[in-house]
Amino acid sequence: MSLSTKIFNSISNNRTGRALATLFGKNAPESLNILFDSSNGKIGSAAGAGLSPAIWGDCPRGLMLVDPTLGHFVGDDFTKANTKTFTTAYDYELAGTNGTFTQGASDPNGVAVITATGSDNDEANVNMNSGTGIIKLDASTDWWFETRVKINQITTAQGVFVGLITDDITMGTDFHTDNTMAMKVQDALGFQIIAATNIAAVWQSQMTLTGGARAAINATLETASTGWIKLGMKCVSGVVTFFVNGVLDAESTTSATTNYPLDQYVVPAFATKCGSATANTLSVDWWYATQLR
């Protein structure tokens, strides 16, 4: 039995339950599976530009649209910038030396471009400015996150972060502290490129705990390229797994592991830092995040 079916069957005969029954009739559970469960409805693909079935197939995000007490499903496809610079008014906070955050030109699907303009130690970082976190990294509540990003170069010294950070502070001027490309020791979970010298860029999965340390989960997760890549995470019963282009990585972590940022409220965050006089861009096509209540 799919998660959508289980949740539908658990809905009492209240207004939501009656509305779903009226809308879908006796075949409501099966209809919901087709609409919202990728394993049944074949929604998306690992290789496609959209959400990855291996991450989202057990997420009842469609049911949340009709019963928000189940959880929340939020995201951004970056289609509403009206060619203006993204600012706090667009629910994001930009920091870093000489960084910019703008809409990608000539892309009707919407792309946000984060640029570190090209002097050594220039940085641009952006985090969602929601006022409070949209995911709580606790030990019992399931959550999902995925984003599609692209970097412009893979051979020159740089630092990149894509993932979730604590909502109580912004990433600040130097989220990557210096030319070592080390990150600030603040609560974070996600994906990182650490290239202190001119080496081939490699994505790592990692977690960081304020008052603790950074810990690599898989230091050789994926060789970076300049093409689009989907990076995702999900947590089911306290076990956090990582995905690249919709494919599950063998390395995982748990909410009980040392340096896991347990019980922190987090928001999506993106950062790029220059290690030389070469401009870096980090393009974000979309991100989506969900958590059960």
mmCIF file of C-alpha atoms in Angstrom:
data_model
loop_
_atom_site.group_PDB
_atom_site.id
_atom_site.type_symbol
_atom_site.label_atom_id
_atom_site.label_comp_id
_atom_site.label_asym_id
_atom_site.label_seq_id
_atom_site.Cartn_x
_atom_site.Cartn_y
_atom_site.Cartn_z
ATOM 1 C CA MET A 1 0.000 0.000 0.000
ATOM 2 C CA SER A 2 1.433 3.368 -1.011
ATOM 3 C CA LEU A 3 1.906 6.254 1.409
ATOM 4 C CA SER A 4 -0.788 8.271 -0.395
ATOM 5 C CA THR A 5 -3.273 5.423 0.063
ATOM 6 C CA LYS A 6 -2.376 5.007 3.730
ATOM 7 C CA ILE A 7 -2.816 8.707 4.389
ATOM 8 C CA PHE A 8 -6.069 8.888 2.436
ATOM 9 C CA ASN A 9 -7.469 5.943 4.362
ATOM 10 C CA SER A 10 -6.522 7.636 7.632
ATOM 11 C CA ILE A 11 -8.486 10.809 6.841
ATOM 12 C CA SER A 12 -11.645 10.865 8.913
ATOM 13 C CA ASN A 13 -15.089 11.658 7.539
ATOM 14 C CA ASN A 14 -14.525 15.381 7.873
ATOM 15 C CA ARG A 15 -14.831 18.053 5.225
ATOM 16 C CA THR A 16 -11.520 17.080 3.588
ATOM 17 C CA GLY A 17 -12.396 13.401 3.518
ATOM 18 C CA ARG A 18 -15.841 14.040 2.083
ATOM 19 C CA ALA A 19 -14.447 16.429 -0.533
ATOM 20 C CA LEU A 20 -11.913 13.854 -1.722
ATOM 21 C CA ALA A 21 -14.571 11.166 -1.864
ATOM 22 C CA THR A 22 -16.820 13.471 -3.879
ATOM 23 C CA LEU A 23 -14.010 14.409 -6.246
ATOM 24 C CA PHE A 24 -12.648 10.913 -6.872
ATOM 25 C CA GLY A 25 -15.532 8.626 -5.889
ATOM 26 C CA LYS A 26 -14.954 5.054 -4.754
ATOM 27 C CA ASN A 27 -11.650 4.968 -6.609
ATOM 28 C CA ALA A 28 -10.173 7.820 -4.571
ATOM 29 C CA PRO A 29 -7.071 5.956 -3.280
ATOM 30 C CA GLU A 30 -6.234 4.602 -6.730
ATOM 31 C CA SER A 31 -6.799 8.002 -8.340
ATOM 32 C CA LEU A 32 -4.536 9.666 -5.811
ATOM 33 C CA ASN A 33 -1.822 7.095 -6.513
ATOM 34 C CA ILE A 34 -1.967 7.843 -10.223
ATOM 35 C CA LEU A 35 -1.905 11.599 -9.646
ATOM 36 C CA PHE A 36 0.691 11.835 -6.913
ATOM 37 C CA ASP A 37 2.781 8.659 -6.593
ATOM 38 C CA SER A 38 5.508 8.434 -9.223
ATOM 39 C CA SER A 39 5.779 4.675 -8.738
ATOM 40 C CA ASN A 40 2.227 4.347 -10.050
ATOM 41 C CA GLY A 41 1.709 7.425 -12.170
ATOM 42 C CA LYS A 42 5.189 7.451 -13.723
ATOM 43 C CA ILE A 43 5.556 11.126 -12.839
ATOM 44 C CA GLY A 44 9.023 12.416 -13.713
ATOM 45 C CA SER A 45 12.233 10.492 -14.298
ATOM 46 C CA ALA A 46 15.703 10.342 -12.824
ATOM 47 C CA ALA A 47 17.244 11.681 -16.032
ATOM 48 C CA GLY A 48 14.612 14.360 -16.605
ATOM 49 C CA ALA A 49 14.673 18.014 -15.610
ATOM 50 C CA GLY A 50 11.947 17.604 -12.977
ATOM 51 C CA LEU A 51 11.534 15.959 -9.602
ATOM 52 C CA SER A 52 13.145 12.534 -9.228
ATOM 53 C CA PRO A 53 10.831 9.549 -8.597
ATOM 54 C CA ALA A 54 13.294 7.822 -6.266
ATOM 55 C CA ILE A 55 13.110 10.814 -3.929
ATOM 56 C CA TRP A 56 9.484 11.848 -4.242
ATOM 57 C CA GLY A 57 7.665 8.576 -4.923
ATOM 58 C CA ASP A 58 6.739 8.125 -1.248
ATOM 59 C CA CYS A 59 5.964 11.804 -0.599
ATOM 60 C CA PRO A 60 2.221 12.642 -0.382
ATOM 61 C CA ARG A 61 2.774 16.161 -1.705
ATOM 62 C CA GLY A 62 -0.399 16.118 -3.779
ATOM 63 C CA LEU A 63 -2.557 15.288 -0.779
ATOM 64 C CA MET A 64 -1.051 18.276 1.023
ATOM 65 C CA LEU A 65 -2.738 20.532 -1.529
ATOM 66 C CA VAL A 66 -6.158 19.396 -0.341
ATOM 67 C CA ASP A 67 -5.290 18.772 3.307
ATOM 68 C CA PRO A 68 -2.430 21.005 4.519
ATOM 69 C CA THR A 69 -2.587 19.424 7.970
ATOM 70 C CA LEU A 70 -0.637 16.510 6.448
ATOM 71 C CA GLY A 71 2.408 18.697 5.805
ATOM 72 C CA HIS A 72 3.709 21.414 3.515
ATOM 73 C CA PHE A 73 5.184 21.348 0.013
ATOM 74 C CA VAL A 74 7.055 24.518 -0.959
ATOM 75 C CA GLY A 75 9.560 25.526 -3.602
ATOM 76 C CA ASP A 76 10.638 28.015 -6.223
ATOM 77 C CA ASP A 77 10.901 27.679 -9.998
ATOM 78 C CA PHE A 78 12.259 31.249 -10.330
ATOM 79 C CA THR A 79 9.795 32.321 -13.008
ATOM 80 C CA LYS A 80 8.531 35.566 -11.427
ATOM 81 C CA ALA A 81 11.530 37.854 -11.172
ATOM 82 C CA ASN A 82 10.365 40.207 -13.944
ATOM 83 C CA THR A 83 14.054 40.622 -14.888
ATOM 84 C CA LYS A 84 14.770 42.320 -11.552
ATOM 85 C CA THR A 85 17.521 41.421 -9.108
ATOM 86 C CA PHE A 86 16.367 38.965 -6.482
ATOM 87 C CA THR A 87 16.387 40.698 -3.091
ATOM 88 C CA THR A 88 14.825 40.313 0.329
ATOM 89 C CA ALA A 89 11.569 41.318 -1.341
ATOM 90 C CA TYR A 90 11.730 38.045 -3.234
ATOM 91 C CA ASP A 91 12.149 36.017 -0.039
ATOM 92 C CA TYR A 92 15.919 35.584 -0.267
ATOM 93 C CA GLU A 93 18.930 37.052 1.497
ATOM 94 C CA LEU A 94 22.063 37.783 -0.568
ATOM 95 C CA ALA A 95 25.467 38.142 1.098
ATOM 96 C CA GLY A 96 29.137 37.883 0.210
ATOM 97 C CA THR A 97 31.701 40.221 -1.322
ATOM 98 C CA ASN A 98 30.647 41.598 -4.742
ATOM 99 C CA GLY A 99 28.023 38.899 -5.225
ATOM 100 C CA THR A 100 24.892 39.191 -7.367
ATOM 101 C CA PHE A 101 21.627 37.242 -7.580
ATOM 102 C CA THR A 102 19.708 37.752 -10.818
ATOM 103 C CA GLN A 103 17.355 36.097 -13.254
ATOM 104 C CA GLY A 104 18.893 34.074 -16.062
ATOM 105 C CA ALA A 105 18.388 35.668 -19.456
ATOM 106 C CA SER A 106 16.244 34.114 -22.183
ATOM 107 C CA ASP A 107 15.015 31.129 -20.189
ATOM 108 C CA PRO A 108 11.220 30.907 -20.011
ATOM 109 C CA ASN A 109 11.443 28.116 -17.438
ATOM 110 C CA GLY A 110 13.026 30.445 -14.886
ATOM 111 C CA VAL A 111 16.619 30.264 -13.666
ATOM 112 C CA ALA A 112 18.265 32.185 -10.821
ATOM 113 C CA VAL A 113 21.970 32.969 -11.292
ATOM 114 C CA ILE A 114 24.263 33.520 -8.303
ATOM 115 C CA THR A 115 27.535 35.158 -9.376
ATOM 116 C CA ALA A 116 30.847 35.721 -7.594
ATOM 117 C CA THR A 117 32.258 38.311 -9.930
ATOM 118 C CA GLY A 118 35.855 37.241 -10.323
ATOM 119 C CA SER A 119 38.360 38.552 -7.799
ATOM 120 C CA ASP A 120 40.108 36.174 -5.435
ATOM 121 C CA ASN A 121 37.867 35.540 -2.391
ATOM 122 C CA ASP A 122 34.781 37.077 -3.990
ATOM 123 C CA GLU A 123 31.718 35.210 -2.776
ATOM 124 C CA ALA A 124 27.988 35.144 -3.409
ATOM 125 C CA ASN A 125 25.634 33.236 -1.149
ATOM 126 C CA VAL A 126 21.866 33.161 -0.952
ATOM 127 C CA ASN A 127 19.507 31.657 1.571
ATOM 128 C CA MET A 128 15.750 31.662 1.745
ATOM 129 C CA ASN A 129 14.547 34.454 4.015
ATOM 130 C CA SER A 130 11.356 32.843 5.264
ATOM 131 C CA GLY A 131 11.686 34.047 8.856
ATOM 132 C CA THR A 132 11.617 30.501 10.141
ATOM 133 C CA GLY A 133 12.785 27.188 8.809
ATOM 134 C CA ILE A 134 10.711 25.145 6.384
ATOM 135 C CA ILE A 135 12.198 21.811 7.512
ATOM 136 C CA LYS A 136 13.036 20.654 11.029
ATOM 137 C CA LEU A 137 15.850 18.118 11.141
ATOM 138 C CA ASP A 138 14.328 16.027 13.891
ATOM 139 C CA ALA A 139 14.518 12.291 14.470
ATOM 140 C CA SER A 140 10.965 11.317 13.629
ATOM 141 C CA THR A 141 9.338 13.524 10.965
ATOM 142 C CA ASP A 142 9.966 12.595 7.328
ATOM 143 C CA TRP A 143 11.139 15.281 4.899
ATOM 144 C CA TRP A 144 12.270 15.634 1.263
ATOM 145 C CA PHE A 145 14.478 18.142 -0.613
ATOM 146 C CA GLU A 146 15.738 18.394 -4.184
ATOM 147 C CA THR A 147 17.205 21.081 -6.424
ATOM 148 C CA ARG A 148 18.586 21.391 -9.962
ATOM 149 C CA VAL A 149 21.769 23.456 -10.301
ATOM 150 C CA LYS A 150 24.660 24.176 -12.645
ATOM 151 C CA ILE A 151 28.161 25.615 -12.158
ATOM 152 C CA ASN A 152 30.147 27.373 -14.873
ATOM 153 C CA GLN A 153 33.628 25.907 -14.344
ATOM 154 C CA ILE A 154 35.203 22.771 -12.847
ATOM 155 C CA THR A 155 38.982 23.312 -13.012
ATOM 156 C CA THR A 156 39.785 26.515 -11.109
ATOM 157 C CA ALA A 157 39.890 26.895 -7.313
ATOM 158 C CA GLN A 158 36.407 27.404 -5.898
ATOM 159 C CA GLY A 159 33.981 26.586 -3.133
ATOM 160 C CA VAL A 160 30.321 25.673 -3.667
ATOM 161 C CA PHE A 161 27.501 24.732 -1.297
ATOM 162 C CA VAL A 162 23.980 23.560 -2.119
ATOM 163 C CA GLY A 163 21.585 22.387 0.558
ATOM 164 C CA LEU A 164 20.012 23.377 3.866
ATOM 165 C CA ILE A 165 21.290 25.733 6.575
ATOM 166 C CA THR A 166 19.921 26.868 9.903
ATOM 167 C CA ASP A 167 17.381 29.664 9.698
ATOM 168 C CA ASP A 168 18.575 31.682 12.696
ATOM 169 C CA ILE A 169 21.505 33.382 10.924
ATOM 170 C CA THR A 170 22.289 34.402 7.369
ATOM 171 C CA MET A 171 25.205 32.854 5.531
ATOM 172 C CA GLY A 172 27.096 36.151 5.909
ATOM 173 C CA THR A 173 29.959 37.771 4.032
ATOM 174 C CA ASP A 174 32.250 34.749 4.145
ATOM 175 C CA PHE A 175 30.206 31.565 4.364
ATOM 176 C CA HIS A 176 33.329 29.982 2.904
ATOM 177 C CA THR A 177 35.794 31.453 5.352
ATOM 178 C CA ASP A 178 38.933 31.783 3.205
ATOM 179 C CA ASN A 179 40.915 30.304 0.307
ATOM 180 C CA THR A 180 40.799 26.848 1.882
ATOM 181 C CA MET A 181 37.096 26.898 0.935
ATOM 182 C CA ALA A 182 36.209 25.697 4.421
ATOM 183 C CA MET A 183 32.655 26.574 5.435
ATOM 184 C CA LYS A 184 31.643 28.334 8.600
ATOM 185 C CA VAL A 185 30.913 25.861 11.361
ATOM 186 C CA GLN A 186 27.164 26.427 11.375
ATOM 187 C CA ASP A 187 24.335 23.956 11.115
ATOM 188 C CA ALA A 188 24.166 22.690 7.537
ATOM 189 C CA LEU A 189 23.299 19.588 5.549
ATOM 190 C CA GLY A 190 23.837 19.124 1.840
ATOM 191 C CA PHE A 191 26.367 19.128 -0.965
ATOM 192 C CA GLN A 192 29.717 20.873 -1.270
ATOM 193 C CA ILE A 193 32.667 21.389 -3.619
ATOM 194 C CA ILE A 194 35.984 22.084 -1.880
ATOM 195 C CA ALA A 195 38.707 23.065 -4.352
ATOM 196 C CA ALA A 196 41.366 25.129 -2.582
ATOM 197 C CA THR A 197 43.636 24.809 -5.630
ATOM 198 C CA ASN A 198 43.113 24.364 -9.358
ATOM 199 C CA ILE A 199 41.864 20.786 -9.266
ATOM 200 C CA ALA A 200 38.994 18.887 -10.842
ATOM 201 C CA ALA A 201 35.855 19.728 -8.897
ATOM 202 C CA VAL A 202 34.094 16.946 -6.978
ATOM 203 C CA TRP A 203 30.746 17.089 -5.198
ATOM 204 C CA GLN A 204 30.688 15.845 -1.602
ATOM 205 C CA SER A 205 27.760 15.135 0.701
ATOM 206 C CA GLN A 206 28.294 16.601 4.151
ATOM 207 C CA MET A 207 26.811 17.755 7.443
ATOM 208 C CA THR A 208 27.941 20.436 9.878
ATOM 209 C CA LEU A 209 26.967 21.087 13.493
ATOM 210 C CA THR A 210 27.316 24.434 15.240
ATOM 211 C CA GLY A 211 29.551 23.801 18.230
ATOM 212 C CA GLY A 212 30.720 20.591 16.602
ATOM 213 C CA ALA A 213 32.407 20.113 13.251
ATOM 214 C CA ARG A 214 31.946 19.465 9.562
ATOM 215 C CA ALA A 215 31.740 15.793 8.607
ATOM 216 C CA ALA A 216 31.920 14.409 5.085
ATOM 217 C CA ILE A 217 29.339 11.719 4.376
ATOM 218 C CA ASN A 218 30.712 10.880 0.930
ATOM 219 C CA ALA A 219 33.827 12.869 -0.043
ATOM 220 C CA THR A 220 33.727 11.516 -3.612
ATOM 221 C CA LEU A 221 30.009 11.665 -4.265
ATOM 222 C CA GLU A 222 30.111 12.854 -7.896
ATOM 223 C CA THR A 223 32.651 14.304 -10.322
ATOM 224 C CA ALA A 224 31.389 17.781 -11.139
ATOM 225 C CA SER A 225 30.522 18.964 -14.628
ATOM 226 C CA THR A 226 29.287 22.215 -16.113
ATOM 227 C CA GLY A 227 25.945 20.668 -17.019
ATOM 228 C CA TRP A 228 22.774 20.597 -14.978
ATOM 229 C CA ILE A 229 22.745 18.279 -11.967
ATOM 230 C CA LYS A 230 19.960 17.335 -9.577
ATOM 231 C CA LEU A 231 20.982 17.055 -5.918
ATOM 232 C CA GLY A 232 18.510 15.702 -3.413
ATOM 233 C CA MET A 233 18.030 14.376 0.105
ATOM 234 C CA LYS A 234 15.267 12.682 2.030
ATOM 235 C CA CYS A 235 14.817 11.595 5.619
ATOM 236 C CA VAL A 236 12.606 8.635 6.497
ATOM 237 C CA SER A 237 12.421 7.514 10.136
ATOM 238 C CA GLY A 238 15.601 9.421 10.964
ATOM 239 C CA VAL A 239 17.705 7.968 8.124
ATOM 240 C CA VAL A 240 18.977 10.600 5.673
ATOM 241 C CA THR A 241 19.841 9.474 2.153
ATOM 242 C CA PHE A 242 21.416 11.423 -0.710
ATOM 243 C CA PHE A 243 20.703 11.408 -4.434
ATOM 244 C CA VAL A 244 22.491 12.612 -7.570
ATOM 245 C CA ASN A 245 20.372 12.920 -10.697
ATOM 246 C CA GLY A 246 17.705 10.828 -9.044
ATOM 247 C CA VAL A 247 20.044 7.947 -8.176
ATOM 248 C CA LEU A 248 20.482 6.873 -4.557
ATOM 249 C CA ASP A 249 24.017 7.104 -3.167
ATOM 250 C CA ALA A 250 25.285 4.231 -1.051
ATOM 251 C CA GLU A 251 26.399 6.522 1.781
ATOM 252 C CA SER A 252 23.809 7.809 4.252
ATOM 253 C CA THR A 253 23.617 9.222 7.754
ATOM 254 C CA THR A 254 21.153 9.266 10.635
ATOM 255 C CA SER A 255 19.754 11.864 12.982
ATOM 256 C CA ALA A 256 21.702 10.198 15.806
ATOM 257 C CA THR A 257 25.109 10.564 14.129
ATOM 258 C CA THR A 258 27.750 12.851 15.653
ATOM 259 C CA ASN A 259 27.723 16.317 14.018
ATOM 260 C CA TYR A 260 24.230 15.882 12.585
ATOM 261 C CA PRO A 261 22.384 19.208 13.138
ATOM 262 C CA LEU A 262 19.569 17.569 15.072
ATOM 263 C CA ASP A 263 16.342 19.515 15.686
ATOM 264 C CA GLN A 264 17.509 22.551 13.724
ATOM 265 C CA TYR A 265 15.072 24.492 11.558
ATOM 266 C CA VAL A 266 16.645 24.904 8.132
ATOM 267 C CA VAL A 267 16.102 26.705 4.824
ATOM 268 C CA PRO A 268 17.467 26.179 1.285
ATOM 269 C CA ALA A 269 20.847 27.813 0.685
ATOM 270 C CA PHE A 270 23.286 28.209 -2.200
ATOM 271 C CA ALA A 271 26.848 29.603 -2.259
ATOM 272 C CA THR A 272 29.828 30.018 -4.585
ATOM 273 C CA LYS A 273 33.291 31.445 -3.822
ATOM 274 C CA CYS A 274 36.206 32.359 -6.096
ATOM 275 C CA GLY A 275 39.654 30.956 -5.400
ATOM 276 C CA SER A 276 41.286 33.121 -8.078
ATOM 277 C CA ALA A 277 40.458 35.898 -10.511
ATOM 278 C CA THR A 278 37.924 33.711 -12.301
ATOM 279 C CA ALA A 279 34.229 34.491 -12.064
ATOM 280 C CA ASN A 280 32.009 31.722 -10.716
ATOM 281 C CA THR A 281 28.308 31.267 -11.324
ATOM 282 C CA LEU A 282 25.887 28.910 -9.633
ATOM 283 C CA SER A 283 22.614 28.652 -11.547
ATOM 284 C CA VAL A 284 19.507 27.313 -9.808
ATOM 285 C CA ASP A 285 16.670 26.021 -11.980
ATOM 286 C CA TRP A 286 14.378 25.121 -9.071
ATOM 287 C CA TRP A 287 14.224 23.747 -5.555
ATOM 288 C CA TYR A 288 11.439 21.988 -3.639
ATOM 289 C CA ALA A 289 11.115 20.904 -0.022
ATOM 290 C CA THR A 290 8.466 19.017 1.924
ATOM 291 C CA GLN A 291 7.933 17.836 5.475
ATOM 292 C CA LEU A 292 5.134 15.913 7.139
ATOM 293 C CA ARG A 293 3.550 17.500 10.188
#
